[in-house]
GROMACS .gro file of C-alpha atoms in nm:
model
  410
    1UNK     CA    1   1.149  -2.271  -4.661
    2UNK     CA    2   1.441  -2.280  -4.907
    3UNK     CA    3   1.763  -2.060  -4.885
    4UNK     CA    4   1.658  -1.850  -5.133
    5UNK     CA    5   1.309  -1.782  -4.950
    6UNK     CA    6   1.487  -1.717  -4.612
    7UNK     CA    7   1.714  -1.478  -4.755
    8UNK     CA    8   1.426  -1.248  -4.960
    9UNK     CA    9   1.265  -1.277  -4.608
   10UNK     CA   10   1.579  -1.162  -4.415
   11UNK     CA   11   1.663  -0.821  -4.704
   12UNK     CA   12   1.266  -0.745  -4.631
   13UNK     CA   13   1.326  -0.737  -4.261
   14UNK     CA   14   1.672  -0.519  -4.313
   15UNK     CA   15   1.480  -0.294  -4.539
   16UNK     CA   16   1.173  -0.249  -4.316
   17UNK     CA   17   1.440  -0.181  -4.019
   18UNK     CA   18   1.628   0.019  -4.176
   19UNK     CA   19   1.365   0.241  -4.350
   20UNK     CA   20   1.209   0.263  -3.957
   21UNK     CA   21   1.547   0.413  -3.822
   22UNK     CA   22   1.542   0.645  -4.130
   23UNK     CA   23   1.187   0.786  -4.048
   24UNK     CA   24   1.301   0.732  -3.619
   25UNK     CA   25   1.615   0.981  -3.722
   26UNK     CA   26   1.409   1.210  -4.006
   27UNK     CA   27   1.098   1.227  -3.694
   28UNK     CA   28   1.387   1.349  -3.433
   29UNK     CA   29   1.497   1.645  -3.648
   30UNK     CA   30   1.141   1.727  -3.766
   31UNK     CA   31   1.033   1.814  -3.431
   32UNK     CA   32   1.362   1.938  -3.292
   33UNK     CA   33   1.248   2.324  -3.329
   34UNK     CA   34   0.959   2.276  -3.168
   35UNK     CA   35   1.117   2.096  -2.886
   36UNK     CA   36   1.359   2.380  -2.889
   37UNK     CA   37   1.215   2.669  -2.988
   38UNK     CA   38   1.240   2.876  -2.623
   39UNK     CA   39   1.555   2.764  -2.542
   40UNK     CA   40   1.688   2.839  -2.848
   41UNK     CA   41   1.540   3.170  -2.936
   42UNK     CA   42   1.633   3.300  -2.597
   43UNK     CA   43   1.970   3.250  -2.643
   44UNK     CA   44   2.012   3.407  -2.974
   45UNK     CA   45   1.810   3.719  -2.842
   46UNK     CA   46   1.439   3.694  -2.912
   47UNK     CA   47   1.253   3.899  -2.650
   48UNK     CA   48   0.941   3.697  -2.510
   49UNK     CA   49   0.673   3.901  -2.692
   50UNK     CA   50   0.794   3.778  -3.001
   51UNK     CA   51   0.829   3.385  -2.913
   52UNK     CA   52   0.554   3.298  -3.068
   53UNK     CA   53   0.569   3.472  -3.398
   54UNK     CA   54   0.877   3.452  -3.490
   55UNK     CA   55   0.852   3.079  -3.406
   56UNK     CA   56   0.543   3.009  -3.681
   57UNK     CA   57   0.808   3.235  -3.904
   58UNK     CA   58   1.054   2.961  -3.853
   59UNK     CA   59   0.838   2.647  -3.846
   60UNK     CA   60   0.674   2.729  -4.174
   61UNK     CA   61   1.017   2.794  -4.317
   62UNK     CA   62   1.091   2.438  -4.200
   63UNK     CA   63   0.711   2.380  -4.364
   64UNK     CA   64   0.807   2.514  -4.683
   65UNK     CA   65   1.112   2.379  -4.729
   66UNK     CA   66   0.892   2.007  -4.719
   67UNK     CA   67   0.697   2.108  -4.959
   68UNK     CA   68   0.967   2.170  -5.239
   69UNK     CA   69   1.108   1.856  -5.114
   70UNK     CA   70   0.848   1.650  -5.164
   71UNK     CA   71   0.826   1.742  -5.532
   72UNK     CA   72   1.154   1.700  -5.546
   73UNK     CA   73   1.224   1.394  -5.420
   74UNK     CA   74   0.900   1.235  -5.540
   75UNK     CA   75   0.994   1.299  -5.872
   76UNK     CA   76   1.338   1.170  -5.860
   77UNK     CA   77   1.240   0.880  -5.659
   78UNK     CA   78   1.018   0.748  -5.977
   79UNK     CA   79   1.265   0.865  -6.205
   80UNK     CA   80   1.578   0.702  -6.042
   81UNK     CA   81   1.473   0.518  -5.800
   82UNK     CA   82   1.356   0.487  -5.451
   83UNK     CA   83   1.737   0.410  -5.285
   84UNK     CA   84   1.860   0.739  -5.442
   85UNK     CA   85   1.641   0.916  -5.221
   86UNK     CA   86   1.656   0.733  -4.945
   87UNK     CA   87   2.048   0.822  -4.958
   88UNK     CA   88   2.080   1.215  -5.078
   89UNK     CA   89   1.787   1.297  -4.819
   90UNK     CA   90   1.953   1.189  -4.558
   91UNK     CA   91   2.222   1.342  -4.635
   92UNK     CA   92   2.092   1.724  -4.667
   93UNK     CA   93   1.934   1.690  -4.328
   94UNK     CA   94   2.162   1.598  -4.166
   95UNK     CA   95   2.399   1.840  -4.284
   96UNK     CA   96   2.176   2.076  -4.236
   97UNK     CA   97   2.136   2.021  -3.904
   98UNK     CA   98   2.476   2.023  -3.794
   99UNK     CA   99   2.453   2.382  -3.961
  100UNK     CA  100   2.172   2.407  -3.733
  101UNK     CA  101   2.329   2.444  -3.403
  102UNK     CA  102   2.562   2.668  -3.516
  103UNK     CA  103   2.294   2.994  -3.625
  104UNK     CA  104   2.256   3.313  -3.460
  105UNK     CA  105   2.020   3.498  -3.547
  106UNK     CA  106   1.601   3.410  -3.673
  107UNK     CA  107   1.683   3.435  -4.025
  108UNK     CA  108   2.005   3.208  -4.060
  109UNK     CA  109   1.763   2.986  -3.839
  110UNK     CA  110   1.496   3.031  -4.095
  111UNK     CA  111   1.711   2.951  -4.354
  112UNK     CA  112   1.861   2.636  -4.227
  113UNK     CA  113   1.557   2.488  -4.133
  114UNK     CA  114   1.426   2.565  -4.472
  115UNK     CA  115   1.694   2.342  -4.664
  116UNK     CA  116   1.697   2.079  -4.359
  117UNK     CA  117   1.274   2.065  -4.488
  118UNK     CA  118   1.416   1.978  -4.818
  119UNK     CA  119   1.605   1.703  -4.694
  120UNK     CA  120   1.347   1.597  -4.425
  121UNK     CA  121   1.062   1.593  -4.713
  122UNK     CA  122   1.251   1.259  -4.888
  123UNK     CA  123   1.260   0.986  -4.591
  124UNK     CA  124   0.927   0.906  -4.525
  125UNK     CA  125   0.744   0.884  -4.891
  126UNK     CA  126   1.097   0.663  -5.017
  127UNK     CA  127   1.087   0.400  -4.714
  128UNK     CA  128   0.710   0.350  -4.710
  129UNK     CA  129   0.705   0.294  -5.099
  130UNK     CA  130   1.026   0.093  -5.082
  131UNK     CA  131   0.819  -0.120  -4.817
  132UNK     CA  132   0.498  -0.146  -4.955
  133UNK     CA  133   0.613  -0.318  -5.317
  134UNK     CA  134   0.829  -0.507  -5.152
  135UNK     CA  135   0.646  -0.701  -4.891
  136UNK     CA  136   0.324  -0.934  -4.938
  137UNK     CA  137   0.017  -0.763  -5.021
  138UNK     CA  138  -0.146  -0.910  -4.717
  139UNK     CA  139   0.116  -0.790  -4.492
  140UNK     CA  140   0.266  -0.446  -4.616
  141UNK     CA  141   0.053  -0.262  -4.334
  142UNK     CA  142   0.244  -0.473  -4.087
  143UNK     CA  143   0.569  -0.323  -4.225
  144UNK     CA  144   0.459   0.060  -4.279
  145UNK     CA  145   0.329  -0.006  -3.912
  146UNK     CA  146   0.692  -0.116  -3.785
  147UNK     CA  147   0.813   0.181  -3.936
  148UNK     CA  148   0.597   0.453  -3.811
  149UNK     CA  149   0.566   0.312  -3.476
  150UNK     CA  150   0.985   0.285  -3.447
  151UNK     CA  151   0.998   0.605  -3.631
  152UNK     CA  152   0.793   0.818  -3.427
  153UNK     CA  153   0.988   0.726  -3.147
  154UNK     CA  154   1.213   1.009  -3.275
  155UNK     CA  155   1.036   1.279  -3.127
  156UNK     CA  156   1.069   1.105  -2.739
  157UNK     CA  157   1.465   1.111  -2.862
  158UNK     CA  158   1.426   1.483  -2.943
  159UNK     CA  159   1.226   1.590  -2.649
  160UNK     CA  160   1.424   1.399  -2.401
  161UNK     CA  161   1.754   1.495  -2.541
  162UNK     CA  162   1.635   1.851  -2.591
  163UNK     CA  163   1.535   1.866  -2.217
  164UNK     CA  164   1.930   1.795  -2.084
  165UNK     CA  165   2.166   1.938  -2.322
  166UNK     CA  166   2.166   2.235  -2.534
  167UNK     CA  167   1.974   2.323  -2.797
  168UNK     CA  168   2.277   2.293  -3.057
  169UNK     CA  169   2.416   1.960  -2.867
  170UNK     CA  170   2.055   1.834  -2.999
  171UNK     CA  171   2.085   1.970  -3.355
  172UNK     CA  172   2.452   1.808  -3.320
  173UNK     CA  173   2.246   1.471  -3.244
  174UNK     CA  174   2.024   1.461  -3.522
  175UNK     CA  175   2.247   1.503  -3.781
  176UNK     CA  176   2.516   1.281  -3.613
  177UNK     CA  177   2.247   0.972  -3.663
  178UNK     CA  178   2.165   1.068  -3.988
  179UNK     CA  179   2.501   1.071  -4.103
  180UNK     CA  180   2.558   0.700  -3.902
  181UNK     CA  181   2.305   0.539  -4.062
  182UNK     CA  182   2.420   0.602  -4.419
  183UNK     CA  183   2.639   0.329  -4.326
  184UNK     CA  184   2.364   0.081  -4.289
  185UNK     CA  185   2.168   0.198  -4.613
  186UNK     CA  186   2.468   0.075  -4.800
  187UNK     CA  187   2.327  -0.275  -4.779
  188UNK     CA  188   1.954  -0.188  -4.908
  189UNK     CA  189   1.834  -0.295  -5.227
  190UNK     CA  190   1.592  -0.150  -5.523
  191UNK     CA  191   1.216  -0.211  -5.536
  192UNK     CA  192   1.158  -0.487  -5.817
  193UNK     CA  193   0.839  -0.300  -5.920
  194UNK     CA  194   1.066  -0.009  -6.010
  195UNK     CA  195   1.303  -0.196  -6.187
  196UNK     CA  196   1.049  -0.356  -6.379
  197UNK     CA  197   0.865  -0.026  -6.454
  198UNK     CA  198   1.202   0.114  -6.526
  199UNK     CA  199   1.245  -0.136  -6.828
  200UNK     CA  200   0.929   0.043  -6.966
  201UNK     CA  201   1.077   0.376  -7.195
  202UNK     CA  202   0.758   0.479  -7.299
  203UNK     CA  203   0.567   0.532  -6.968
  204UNK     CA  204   0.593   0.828  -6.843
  205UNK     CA  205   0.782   0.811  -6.486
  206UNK     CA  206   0.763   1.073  -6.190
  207UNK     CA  207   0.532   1.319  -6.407
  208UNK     CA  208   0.396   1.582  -6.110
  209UNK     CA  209   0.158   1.720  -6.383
  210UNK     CA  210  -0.010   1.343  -6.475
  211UNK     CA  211  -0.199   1.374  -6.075
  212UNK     CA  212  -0.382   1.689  -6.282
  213UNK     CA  213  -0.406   1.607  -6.644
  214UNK     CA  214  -0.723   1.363  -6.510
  215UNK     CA  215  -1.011   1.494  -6.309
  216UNK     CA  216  -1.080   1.211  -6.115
  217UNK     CA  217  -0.722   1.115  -6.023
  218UNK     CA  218  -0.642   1.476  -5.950
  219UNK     CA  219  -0.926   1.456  -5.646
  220UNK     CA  220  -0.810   1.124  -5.548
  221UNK     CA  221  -0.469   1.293  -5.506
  222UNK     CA  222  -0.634   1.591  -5.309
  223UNK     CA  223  -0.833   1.371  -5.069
  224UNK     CA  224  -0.488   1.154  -5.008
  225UNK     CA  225  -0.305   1.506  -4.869
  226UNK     CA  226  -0.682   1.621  -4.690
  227UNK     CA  227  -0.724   1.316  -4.468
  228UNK     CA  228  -0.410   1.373  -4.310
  229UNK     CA  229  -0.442   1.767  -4.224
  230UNK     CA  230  -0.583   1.732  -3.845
  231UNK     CA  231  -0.290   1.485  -3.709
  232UNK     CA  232  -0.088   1.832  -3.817
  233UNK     CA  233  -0.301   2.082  -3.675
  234UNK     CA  234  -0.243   1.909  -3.363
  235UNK     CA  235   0.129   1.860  -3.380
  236UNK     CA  236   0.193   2.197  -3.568
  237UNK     CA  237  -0.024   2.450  -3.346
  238UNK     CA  238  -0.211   2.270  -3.025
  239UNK     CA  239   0.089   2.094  -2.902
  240UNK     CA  240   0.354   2.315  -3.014
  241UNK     CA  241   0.142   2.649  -2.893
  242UNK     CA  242   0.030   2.482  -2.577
  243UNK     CA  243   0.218   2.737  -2.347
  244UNK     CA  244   0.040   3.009  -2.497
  245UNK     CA  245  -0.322   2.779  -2.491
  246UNK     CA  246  -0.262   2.671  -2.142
  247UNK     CA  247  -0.229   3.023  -2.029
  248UNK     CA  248  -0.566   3.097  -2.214
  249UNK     CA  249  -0.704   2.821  -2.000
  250UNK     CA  250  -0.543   2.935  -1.666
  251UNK     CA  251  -0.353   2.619  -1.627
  252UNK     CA  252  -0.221   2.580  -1.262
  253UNK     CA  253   0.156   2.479  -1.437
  254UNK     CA  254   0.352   2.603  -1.698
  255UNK     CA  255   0.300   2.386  -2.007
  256UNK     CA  256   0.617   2.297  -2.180
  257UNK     CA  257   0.511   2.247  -2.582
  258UNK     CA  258   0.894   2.013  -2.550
  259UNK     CA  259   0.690   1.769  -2.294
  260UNK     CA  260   0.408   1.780  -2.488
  261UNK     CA  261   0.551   1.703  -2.857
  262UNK     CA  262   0.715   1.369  -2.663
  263UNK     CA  263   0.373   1.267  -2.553
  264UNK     CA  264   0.212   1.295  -2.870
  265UNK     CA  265   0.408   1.124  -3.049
  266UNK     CA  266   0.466   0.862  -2.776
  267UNK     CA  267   0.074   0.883  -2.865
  268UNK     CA  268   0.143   0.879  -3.182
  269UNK     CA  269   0.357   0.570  -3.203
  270UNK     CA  270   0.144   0.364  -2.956
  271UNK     CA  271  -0.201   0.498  -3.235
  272UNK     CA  272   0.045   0.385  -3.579
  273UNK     CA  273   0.058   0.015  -3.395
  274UNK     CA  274  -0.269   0.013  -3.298
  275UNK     CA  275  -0.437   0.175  -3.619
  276UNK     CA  276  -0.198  -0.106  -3.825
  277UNK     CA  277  -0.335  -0.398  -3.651
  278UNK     CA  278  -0.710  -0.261  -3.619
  279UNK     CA  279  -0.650  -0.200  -4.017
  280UNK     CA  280  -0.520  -0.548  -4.077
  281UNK     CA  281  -0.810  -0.671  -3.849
  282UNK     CA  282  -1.107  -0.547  -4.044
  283UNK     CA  283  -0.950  -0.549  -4.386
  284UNK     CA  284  -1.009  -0.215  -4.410
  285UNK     CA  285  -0.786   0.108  -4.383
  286UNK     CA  286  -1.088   0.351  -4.446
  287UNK     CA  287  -1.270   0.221  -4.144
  288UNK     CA  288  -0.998   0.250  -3.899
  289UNK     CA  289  -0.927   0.607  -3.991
  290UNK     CA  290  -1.250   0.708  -3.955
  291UNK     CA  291  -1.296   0.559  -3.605
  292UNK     CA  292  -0.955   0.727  -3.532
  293UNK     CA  293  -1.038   1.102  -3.681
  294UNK     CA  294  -1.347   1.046  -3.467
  295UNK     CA  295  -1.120   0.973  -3.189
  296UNK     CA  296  -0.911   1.321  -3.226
  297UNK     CA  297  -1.243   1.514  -3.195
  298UNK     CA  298  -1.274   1.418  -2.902
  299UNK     CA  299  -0.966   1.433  -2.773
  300UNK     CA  300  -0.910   1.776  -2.887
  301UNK     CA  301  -1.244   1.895  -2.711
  302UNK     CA  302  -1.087   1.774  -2.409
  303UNK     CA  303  -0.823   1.996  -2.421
  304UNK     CA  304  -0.940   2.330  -2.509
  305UNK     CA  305  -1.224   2.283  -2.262
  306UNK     CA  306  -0.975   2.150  -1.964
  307UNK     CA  307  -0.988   2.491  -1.770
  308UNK     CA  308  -0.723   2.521  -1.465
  309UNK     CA  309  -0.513   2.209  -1.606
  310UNK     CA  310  -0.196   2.063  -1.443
  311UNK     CA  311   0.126   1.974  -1.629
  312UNK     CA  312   0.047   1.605  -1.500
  313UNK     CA  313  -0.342   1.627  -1.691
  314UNK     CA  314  -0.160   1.767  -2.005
  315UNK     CA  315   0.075   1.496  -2.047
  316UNK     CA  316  -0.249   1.251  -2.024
  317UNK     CA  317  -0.404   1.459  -2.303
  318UNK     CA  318  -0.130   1.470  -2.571
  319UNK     CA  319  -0.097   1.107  -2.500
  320UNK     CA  320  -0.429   1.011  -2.631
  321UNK     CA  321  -0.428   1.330  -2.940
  322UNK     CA  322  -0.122   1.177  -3.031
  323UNK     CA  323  -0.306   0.845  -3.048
  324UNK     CA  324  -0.580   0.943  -3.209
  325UNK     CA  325  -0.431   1.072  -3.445
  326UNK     CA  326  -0.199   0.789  -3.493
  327UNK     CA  327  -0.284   0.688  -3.845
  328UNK     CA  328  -0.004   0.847  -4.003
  329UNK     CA  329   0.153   0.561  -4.146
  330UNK     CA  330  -0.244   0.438  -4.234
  331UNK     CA  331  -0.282   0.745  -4.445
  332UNK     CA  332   0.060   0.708  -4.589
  333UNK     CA  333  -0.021   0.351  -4.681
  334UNK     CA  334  -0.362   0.462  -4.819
  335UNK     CA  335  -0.187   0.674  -5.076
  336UNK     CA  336   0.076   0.474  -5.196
  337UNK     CA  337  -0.188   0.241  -5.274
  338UNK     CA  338  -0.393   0.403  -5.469
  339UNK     CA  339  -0.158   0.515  -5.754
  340UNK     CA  340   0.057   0.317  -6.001
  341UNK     CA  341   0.434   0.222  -6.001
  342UNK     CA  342   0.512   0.501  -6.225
  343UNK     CA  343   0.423   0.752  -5.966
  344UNK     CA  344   0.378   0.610  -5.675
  345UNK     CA  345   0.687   0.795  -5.514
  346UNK     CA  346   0.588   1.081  -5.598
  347UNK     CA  347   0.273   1.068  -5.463
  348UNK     CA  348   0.376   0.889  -5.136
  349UNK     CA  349   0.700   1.165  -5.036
  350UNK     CA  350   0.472   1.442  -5.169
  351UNK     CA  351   0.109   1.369  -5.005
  352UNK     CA  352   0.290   1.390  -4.676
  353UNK     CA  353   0.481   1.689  -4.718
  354UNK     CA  354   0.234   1.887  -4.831
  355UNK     CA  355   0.000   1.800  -4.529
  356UNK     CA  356   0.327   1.928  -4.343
  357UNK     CA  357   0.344   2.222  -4.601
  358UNK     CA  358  -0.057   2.263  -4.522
  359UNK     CA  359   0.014   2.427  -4.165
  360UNK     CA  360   0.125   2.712  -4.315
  361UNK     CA  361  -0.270   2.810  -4.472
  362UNK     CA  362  -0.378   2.654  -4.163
  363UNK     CA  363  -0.189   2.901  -3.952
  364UNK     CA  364  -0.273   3.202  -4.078
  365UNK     CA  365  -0.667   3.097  -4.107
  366UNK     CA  366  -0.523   2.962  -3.704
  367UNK     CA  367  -0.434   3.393  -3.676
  368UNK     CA  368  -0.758   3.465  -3.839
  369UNK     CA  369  -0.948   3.311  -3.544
  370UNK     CA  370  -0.707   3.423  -3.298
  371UNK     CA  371  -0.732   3.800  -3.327
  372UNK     CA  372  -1.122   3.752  -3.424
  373UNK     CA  373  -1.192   3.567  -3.147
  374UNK     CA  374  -0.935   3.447  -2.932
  375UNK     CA  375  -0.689   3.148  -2.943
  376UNK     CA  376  -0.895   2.837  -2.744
  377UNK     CA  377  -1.200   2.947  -3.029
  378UNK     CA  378  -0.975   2.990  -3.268
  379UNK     CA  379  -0.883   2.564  -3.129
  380UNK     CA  380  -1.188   2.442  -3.188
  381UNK     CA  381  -1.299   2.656  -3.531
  382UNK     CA  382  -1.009   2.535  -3.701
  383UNK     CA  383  -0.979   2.165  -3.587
  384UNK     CA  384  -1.388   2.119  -3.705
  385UNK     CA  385  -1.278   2.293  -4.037
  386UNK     CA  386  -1.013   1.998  -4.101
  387UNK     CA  387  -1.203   1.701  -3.927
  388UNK     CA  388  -1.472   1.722  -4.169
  389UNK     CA  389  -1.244   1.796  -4.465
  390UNK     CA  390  -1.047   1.493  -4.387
  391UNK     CA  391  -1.357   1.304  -4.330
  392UNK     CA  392  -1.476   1.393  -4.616
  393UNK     CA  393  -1.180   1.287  -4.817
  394UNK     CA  394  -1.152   0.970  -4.659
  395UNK     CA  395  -1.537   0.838  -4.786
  396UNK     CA  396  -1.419   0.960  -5.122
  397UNK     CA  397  -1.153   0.730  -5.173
  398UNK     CA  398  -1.182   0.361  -5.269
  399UNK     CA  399  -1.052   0.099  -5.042
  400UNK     CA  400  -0.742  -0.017  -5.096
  401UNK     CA  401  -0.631  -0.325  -4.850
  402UNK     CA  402  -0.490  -0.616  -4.979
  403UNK     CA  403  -0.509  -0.411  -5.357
  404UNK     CA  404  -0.204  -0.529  -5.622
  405UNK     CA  405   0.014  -0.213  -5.668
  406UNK     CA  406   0.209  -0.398  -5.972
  407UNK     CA  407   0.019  -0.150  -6.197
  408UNK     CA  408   0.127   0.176  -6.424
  409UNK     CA  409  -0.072   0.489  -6.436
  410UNK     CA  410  -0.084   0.609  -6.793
   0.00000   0.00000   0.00000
């Protein structure tokens, strides 16, 4: 291996490491409100009976906040470049989050978490495209694996640092690390497939209405944001509404939705590895998604039908939802590779985010259910609503392992 070779080799690794601590620090401050959401409502004056709503008020703030982001950063991503992004994302976060700690009342709360969603929206989609036209097409879904499996390991940071210190000591945290590791960014380089599509003046570069000018790409866009919408639905309302659900179910202990979010993504991290190598295994990431969206079914009926359950039985089960539904950074992969240089980041930052963005429908068809039936029905209605949509999205798209991504959309 010459020196040049070992040094291409060593700026991957620093990008792939430093793109994981990105998503590790952008997954921490993501979840934080969930993690946080009774301790900190009860000490800015939110009376019990109004936990619950006031939190989905918040959380799809946060939601909607990732959904302008995602546009936004997409855009400039294949406009400017994938490092500018990677840079003023961080930054809004974790300003924002510092701001965070400091709010008193549900609105101000609202509000913050709405611009921190702005900033959160940027991280993933930048780092996973940086990654995946950087590294060997036989072994990007190694790298987008390292990073959601180190990244996800953000929400054990939240939940455990959640648990023993305050709520706005945790907010503190988050933005702290964000603001730490624009230090190490410094040393990051630009995506050669950018720089060579950049060269191009007469492509059109990080055009959100080119994913609807064409019929068929427009539903290959839709199906890349649809097969990701149950690994929310978990997350966003099973997990994060479990002490509400495990009252429902007459569970024997108080279930804390902090404890659970840890699990699941501890679940979730441990599913990203696995779902990777199982990818890389059968040359296939369609496949492996489908055996793991299976896998959540199942694990979901588990839950809602776990009558009297203990806090110790609860753990167990977000430990295997969050695995089987850990092929977020599968489904990430998926879309980057299925669009062209041109706008490729702003498919990759805005597919996610507007899965994120998605629990906000699903919540209020979520309430439908709820006050129609009641809220373990209202569990299994909606999570067979976006299994088979996400299913169904999934056998729509082509497979795209080992494809070359050195292409332009025109």
């Amino acid at each position: 291996m010459d020196h040049q070779t070992k040094t291409n080799s060593r700026n991957v690794i620093f990008l792939v490491i430093v793109a994981a601590l990105g998503y590790f620090v952008d997954i921490y401050d993501l979840v934080l409100f969930s993690v946080v959401r009774v301790k900190s409502f009860t000490d800015i004056g939110v009376s019990a009976a109004h936990m619950r709503t006031e939190g989905e008020y918040v959380i799809n703030m946060q939601m909607f906040g990732l959904l302008l982001g995602g546009l936004l950063w997409g855009i400039i991503g294949d406009k400017f470049g994938r490092i500018k992004v990677l840079f003023g994302s961080i930054l809004m976060y974790s300003l924002a989050n510092i701001a965070n700690g400091f709010a008193t009342d549900v609105h101000s709360y609202a509000i913050i978490r709405f611009i921190a969603g702005i900033g959160l929206a940027g991280e993933l989609g930048a780092g996973i495209t940086l990654v995946t036209e950087t590294m060997d097409k036989e072994k990007r879904g190694y790298g987008t694996m390292v990073v959601a499996g180190i990244g996800l390991l953000g929400a054990a940071a939240a939940a455990t640092i959640g648990k023993h210190f305050t709520w706005q000591t945790s907010y503190f945290v988050g933005g702290g690390m964000g603001l730490l590791l624009l230090l190490l960014r410094v040393g990051t380089f630009e995506s050669g497939m950018f720089k060579h599509a950049e060269q191009d003046q007469e492509i059109s570069k990080g055009n959100f209405f080119m994913l609807f000018s064409d019929r068929k790409r427009f539903l290959k866009y839709l199906a890349c944001i649809c097969l990701g919408l149950p690994l929310w639905f978990i997350v966003g309302i099973l997990v994060t509404q479990s002490p509400e659900i495990g009252k429902a179910l007459g569970a024997k202990d108080a279930l804390n939705a902090g404890t659970g979010i840890m699990y699941t993504y501890f679940g979730i991290a441990i599913g990203d590895v696995v779902c990777g190598v199982l990818a890389q295994v059968l040359r296939s990431r369609k496949k492996t998604v489908l055996i793991f969206q299976s896998l959540s079914v199942i694990t979901v009926l588990v839950y809602l039908t776990s009558k009297g359950l203990t806090e110790s039985n609860f753990i167990l089960i977000c430990l295997f939802m969050g695995f089987a539904v850990g092929y977020w950074a599968t489904f990430v992969t998926i879309a980057a590779e299925q669009f062209g240089t041109n706008i490729r980041s702003t498919v990759t930052t805005t597919a996610p985010n507007f899965v994120r963005g998605a629990l906000i429908p699903i919540t209020f068809v979520f309430e439908f259910f709820v006050h129609r039936y009641n809220i373990v029905s209202a569990g299994f209605i909606v999570m067979g609503i976006v299994t088979v949509i996400a299913m169904v999205s999934v056998a729509y798209l082509k497979e795209s392992f080992n494809k070359d991504l050195n292409y332009l959309e025109h």
